[in-house]
XYZ file of C-alpha atoms in Angstrom:
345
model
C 29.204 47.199 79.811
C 26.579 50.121 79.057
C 25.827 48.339 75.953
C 24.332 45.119 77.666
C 21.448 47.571 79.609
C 18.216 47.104 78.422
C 15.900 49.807 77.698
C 12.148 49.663 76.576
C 10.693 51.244 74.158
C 6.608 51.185 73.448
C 6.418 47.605 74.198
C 9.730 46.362 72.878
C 12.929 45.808 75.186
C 16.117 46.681 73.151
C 19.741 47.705 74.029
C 21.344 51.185 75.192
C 23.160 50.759 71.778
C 20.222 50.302 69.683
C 17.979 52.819 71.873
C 20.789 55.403 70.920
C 20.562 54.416 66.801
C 16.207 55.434 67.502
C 16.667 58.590 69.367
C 19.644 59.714 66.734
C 17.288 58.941 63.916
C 14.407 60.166 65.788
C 16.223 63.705 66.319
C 17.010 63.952 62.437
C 15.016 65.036 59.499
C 14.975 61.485 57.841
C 11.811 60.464 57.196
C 12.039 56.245 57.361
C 13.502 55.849 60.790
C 14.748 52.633 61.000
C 16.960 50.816 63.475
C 19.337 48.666 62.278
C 18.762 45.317 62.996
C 16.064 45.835 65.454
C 13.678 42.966 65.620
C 10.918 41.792 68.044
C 8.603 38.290 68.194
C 5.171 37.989 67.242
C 2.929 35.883 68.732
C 1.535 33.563 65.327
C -1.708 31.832 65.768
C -1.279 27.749 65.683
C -4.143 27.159 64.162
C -4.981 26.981 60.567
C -6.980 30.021 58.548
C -9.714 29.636 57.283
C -11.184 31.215 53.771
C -13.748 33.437 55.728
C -12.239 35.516 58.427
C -12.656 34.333 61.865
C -12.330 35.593 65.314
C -9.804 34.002 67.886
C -10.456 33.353 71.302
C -7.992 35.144 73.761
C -6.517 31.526 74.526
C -5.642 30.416 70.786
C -1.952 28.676 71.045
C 0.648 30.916 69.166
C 3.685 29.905 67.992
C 7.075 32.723 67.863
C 7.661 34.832 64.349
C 11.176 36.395 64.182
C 10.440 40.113 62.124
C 12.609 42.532 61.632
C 11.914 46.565 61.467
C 11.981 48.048 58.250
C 10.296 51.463 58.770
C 9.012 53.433 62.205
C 7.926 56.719 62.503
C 7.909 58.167 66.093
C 6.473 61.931 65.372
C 9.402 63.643 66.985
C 8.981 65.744 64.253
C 6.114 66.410 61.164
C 6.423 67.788 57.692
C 4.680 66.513 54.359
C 6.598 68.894 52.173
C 9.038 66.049 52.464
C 10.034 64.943 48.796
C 9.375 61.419 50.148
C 7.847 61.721 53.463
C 3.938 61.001 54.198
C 1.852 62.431 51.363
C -1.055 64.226 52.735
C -3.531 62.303 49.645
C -4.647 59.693 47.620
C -2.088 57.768 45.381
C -2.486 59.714 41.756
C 0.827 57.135 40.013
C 4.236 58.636 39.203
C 4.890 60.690 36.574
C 8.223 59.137 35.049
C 8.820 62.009 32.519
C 8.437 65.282 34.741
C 10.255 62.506 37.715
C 7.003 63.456 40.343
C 4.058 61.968 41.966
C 0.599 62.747 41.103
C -2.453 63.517 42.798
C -1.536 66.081 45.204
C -4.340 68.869 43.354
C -6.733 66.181 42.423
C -9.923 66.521 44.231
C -10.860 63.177 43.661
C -8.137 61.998 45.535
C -8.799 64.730 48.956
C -12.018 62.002 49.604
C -13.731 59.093 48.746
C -16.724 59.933 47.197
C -17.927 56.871 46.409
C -18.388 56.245 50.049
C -20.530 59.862 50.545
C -17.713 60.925 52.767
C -18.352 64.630 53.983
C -14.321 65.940 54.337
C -12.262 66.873 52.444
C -8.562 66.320 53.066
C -6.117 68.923 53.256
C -2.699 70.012 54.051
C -1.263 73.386 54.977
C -0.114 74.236 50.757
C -3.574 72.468 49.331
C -5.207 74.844 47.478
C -8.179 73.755 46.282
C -9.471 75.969 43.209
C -8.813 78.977 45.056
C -5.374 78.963 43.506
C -3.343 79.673 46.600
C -2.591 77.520 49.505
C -5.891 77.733 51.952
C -3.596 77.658 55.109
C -5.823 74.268 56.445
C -3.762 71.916 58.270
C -5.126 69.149 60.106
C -1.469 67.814 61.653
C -0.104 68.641 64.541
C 2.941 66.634 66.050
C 3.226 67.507 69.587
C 5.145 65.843 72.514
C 5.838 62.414 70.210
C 2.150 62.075 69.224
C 0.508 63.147 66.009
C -2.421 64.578 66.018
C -4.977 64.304 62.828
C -8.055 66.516 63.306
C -11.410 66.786 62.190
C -13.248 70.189 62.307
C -15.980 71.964 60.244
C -14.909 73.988 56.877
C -14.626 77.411 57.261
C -17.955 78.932 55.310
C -15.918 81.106 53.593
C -13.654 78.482 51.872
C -16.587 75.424 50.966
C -16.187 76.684 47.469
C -12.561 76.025 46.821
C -13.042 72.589 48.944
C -16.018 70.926 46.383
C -18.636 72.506 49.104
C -17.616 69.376 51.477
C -18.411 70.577 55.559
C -15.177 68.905 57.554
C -11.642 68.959 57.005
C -9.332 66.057 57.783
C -6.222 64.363 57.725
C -5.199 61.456 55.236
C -1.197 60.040 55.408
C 0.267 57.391 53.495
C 4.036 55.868 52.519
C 3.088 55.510 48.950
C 6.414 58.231 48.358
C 8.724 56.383 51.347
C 7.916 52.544 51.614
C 6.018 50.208 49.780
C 6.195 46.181 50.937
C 5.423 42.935 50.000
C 4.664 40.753 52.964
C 4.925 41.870 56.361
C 3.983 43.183 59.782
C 2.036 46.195 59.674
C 1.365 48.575 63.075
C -0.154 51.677 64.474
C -0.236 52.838 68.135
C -3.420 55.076 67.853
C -6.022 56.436 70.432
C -9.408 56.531 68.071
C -11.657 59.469 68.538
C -15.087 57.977 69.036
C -18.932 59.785 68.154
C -21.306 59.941 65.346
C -19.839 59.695 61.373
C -16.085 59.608 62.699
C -14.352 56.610 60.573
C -11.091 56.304 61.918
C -8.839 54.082 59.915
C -5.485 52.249 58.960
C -5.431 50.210 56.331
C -2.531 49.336 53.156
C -3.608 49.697 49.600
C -1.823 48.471 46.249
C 0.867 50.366 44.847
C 0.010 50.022 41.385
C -3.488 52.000 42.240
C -5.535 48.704 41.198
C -8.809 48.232 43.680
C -8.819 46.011 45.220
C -6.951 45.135 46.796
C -7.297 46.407 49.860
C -6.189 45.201 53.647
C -7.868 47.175 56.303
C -5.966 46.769 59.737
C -8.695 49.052 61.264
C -11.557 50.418 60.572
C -13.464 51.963 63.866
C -16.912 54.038 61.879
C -19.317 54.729 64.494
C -21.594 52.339 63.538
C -19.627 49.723 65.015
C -17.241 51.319 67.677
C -20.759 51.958 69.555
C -21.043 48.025 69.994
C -17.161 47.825 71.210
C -16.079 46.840 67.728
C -13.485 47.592 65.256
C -13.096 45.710 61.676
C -10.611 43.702 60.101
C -11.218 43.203 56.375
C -9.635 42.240 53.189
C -11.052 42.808 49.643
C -10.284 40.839 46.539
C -11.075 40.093 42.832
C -12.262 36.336 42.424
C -11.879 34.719 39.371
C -14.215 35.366 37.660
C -13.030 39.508 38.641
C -16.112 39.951 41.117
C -15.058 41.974 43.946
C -15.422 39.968 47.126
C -14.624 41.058 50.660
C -14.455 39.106 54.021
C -14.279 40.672 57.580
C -14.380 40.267 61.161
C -15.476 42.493 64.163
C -13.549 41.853 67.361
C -14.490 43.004 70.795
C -11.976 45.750 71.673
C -11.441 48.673 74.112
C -12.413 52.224 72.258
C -11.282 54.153 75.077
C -9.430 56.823 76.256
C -6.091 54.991 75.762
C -3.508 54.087 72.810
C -3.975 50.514 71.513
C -1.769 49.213 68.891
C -3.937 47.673 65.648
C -1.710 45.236 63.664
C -1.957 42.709 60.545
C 0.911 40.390 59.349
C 0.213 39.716 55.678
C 1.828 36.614 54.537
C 1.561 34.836 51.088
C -0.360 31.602 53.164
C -2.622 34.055 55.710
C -3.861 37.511 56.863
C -3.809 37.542 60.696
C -4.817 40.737 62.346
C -3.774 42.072 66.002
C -5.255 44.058 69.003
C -2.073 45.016 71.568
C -0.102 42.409 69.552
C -2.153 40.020 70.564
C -4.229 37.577 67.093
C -7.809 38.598 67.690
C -8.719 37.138 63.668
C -7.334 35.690 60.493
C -8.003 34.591 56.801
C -6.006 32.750 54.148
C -4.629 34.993 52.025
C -7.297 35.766 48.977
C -5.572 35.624 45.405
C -4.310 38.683 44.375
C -3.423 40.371 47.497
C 0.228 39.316 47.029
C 1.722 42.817 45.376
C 3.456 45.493 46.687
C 1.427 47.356 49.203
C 1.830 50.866 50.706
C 0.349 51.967 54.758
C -3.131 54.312 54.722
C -4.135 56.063 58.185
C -7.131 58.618 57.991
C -9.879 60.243 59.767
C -12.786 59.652 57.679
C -16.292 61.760 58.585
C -19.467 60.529 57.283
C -20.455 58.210 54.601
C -22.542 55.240 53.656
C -21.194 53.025 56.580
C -20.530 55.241 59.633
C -23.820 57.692 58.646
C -23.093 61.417 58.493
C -21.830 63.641 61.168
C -24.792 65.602 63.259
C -25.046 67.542 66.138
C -24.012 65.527 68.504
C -20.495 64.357 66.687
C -17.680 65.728 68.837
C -16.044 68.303 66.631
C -13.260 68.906 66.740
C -12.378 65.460 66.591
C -8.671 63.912 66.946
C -7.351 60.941 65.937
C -3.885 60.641 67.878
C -0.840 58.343 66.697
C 2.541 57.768 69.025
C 3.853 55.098 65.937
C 3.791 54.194 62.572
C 5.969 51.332 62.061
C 6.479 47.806 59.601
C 8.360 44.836 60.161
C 9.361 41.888 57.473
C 10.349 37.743 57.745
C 14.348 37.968 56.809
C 16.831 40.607 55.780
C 16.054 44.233 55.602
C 19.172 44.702 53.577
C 17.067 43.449 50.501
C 15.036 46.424 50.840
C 16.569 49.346 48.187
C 15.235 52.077 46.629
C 13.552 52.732 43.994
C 14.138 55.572 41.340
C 11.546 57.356 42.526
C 13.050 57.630 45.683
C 11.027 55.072 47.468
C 12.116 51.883 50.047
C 10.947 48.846 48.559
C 10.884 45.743 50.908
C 10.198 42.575 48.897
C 8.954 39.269 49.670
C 11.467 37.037 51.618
């Protein structure tokens, strides 16, 4: 029967019936594209985490981890004017009387400043304080792949953008899917030169720092020694703010890679290709509700700023979004903001 073909998709192998449920989604407006019951098996290291992250070796034994797909985004398509599609900023809470989020015309949520970052993130209706929409947009889905660029501020419109020199791109699910536990994924080829901070990370929903689980982090700084970063942040107990991170050897080339963490209530392991490259115990604290982050940073404290030499325009390029969870995604529901909520299992 047609049904028992096997088609591949990205790196996963699923049937002509389940291949047809992605490209119908994939052809619609809905934002969360998921499959139904469309799983795959992760490779889970054997060996015990530690407290500090550490760095597997290629040959670590693995063990099999049954997930199933709660949310994939292919790019077939790209709007953030969706009511809850990406949103184009930082997290600014809900607002449960006038029933919106918040944060879209903060300016302290189009950067980090507290990192020195020079952009300034934008979207095609952000205004700024010229009080009309500046026109900036920094996405571009073309042929399946979305495109995030960097590129220097127009002179004429530094004023309405806090005087900042780049524009760029930030995206998260805080208004489509928020999840507790998980596997977490991009499919991203990083643009590489001085002061570009490409990221994906997930961040906690209730807008408490930290935590903070960063999948990726590929600043200059590092990328030029054929390193990217895992890291998690966490409040001890006596509320310090602690952080613990690893640097593994990887590929920043002129290819996609896939950058992955499953986040479990025991460990933190994170993935290169979906294959364990490092892994922590779990700190306390990271065990809420957590939403997915992806960005083009420029400049800052860590990566140093951009100069002459940075390759701008840059582009950060992303074929899939997507998150997986232990058990049933049929516990996942909505919240009344409009938002998939996949809980613990």
């Amino acid at each position: 029967m047609r049904t028992s073909l096997k088609i591949r998709i990205g790196l996963l192998s699923v049937t002509f019936a389940q291949a047809m449920v992605v490209t119908a989604l994939a052809t619609t407006p809905v934002f969360a594209q998921v499959a139904a019951n469309y799983t795959m098996n992760l490779p889970v290291p054997t060996a015990a985490a530690t407290a500090t992250c550490t760095l597997l070796p290629a040959t670590a034994p693995t063990t099999s981890l049954a997930l199933v797909q709660t949310f994939v985004d292919h790019f077939t398509t790209f709007d953030t004017s969706l009511a809850n599609g990406w949103s184009p900023h930082y997290d600014g809470g809900y607002d449960d009387v006038n029933k919106k989020f918040l944060g879209y015309d903060w300016s302290v949520k189009r950067t980090l400043s507290g990192n020195a970052e020079q952009e300034v993130y934008v979207d095609p209706n952000y205004a700024g304080t010229a009080g009309k929409a500046l026109g900036l947009n920094p996405f571009s889905a073309v042929k399946g792949v979305l495109h995030i660029i960097a590129q220097k501020t127009p002179p004429e419109l530094m004023k309405y953008v806090g005087n900042l020199p780049y524009t760029s791109g930030v995206l998260t699910t805080r208004k489509s899917l928020i999840q507790r536990y998980g596997y977490f994924e991009i499919n991203a080829k990083l643009p590489v030169g001085q002061g570009l901070w490409p990221a994906f990370w997930l961040l906690n929903v209730d807008k408490a720092w930290p935590p903070e689980i960063d999948i990726m982090e590929a600043p200059s700084v590092i990328v030029k020694l054929g390193q990217v970063n895992n890291a998690v942040h966490w409040k001890d107990a006596t509320g310090a703010n602690r952080a613990s991170s690893c640097k593994p050897k990887t590929p920043i080339d002129d290819t996609f890679h896939q950058y992955g963490a499953l986040w479990t209530a025991d460990r933190i392991v994170y993935y290169i290709d979906r294959k364990p490259v490092s892994q922590i115990i779990t700190p306390p604290g990271v065990n809420s509700y957590m939403y997915m982050v992806m960005n083009l940073a420029v400049g800052g404290t860590w990566p140093g700023n951009a100069d002459a030499t940075t390759p701008i325009p840059a582009d950060m390029q992303v074929e899939w979004v997507t998150s997986y969870m232990v058990g049933n995604p049929k516990t996942c529901a909505l919240t009344t903001n409009g938002v998939r909520q996949c809980p613990a299992q």
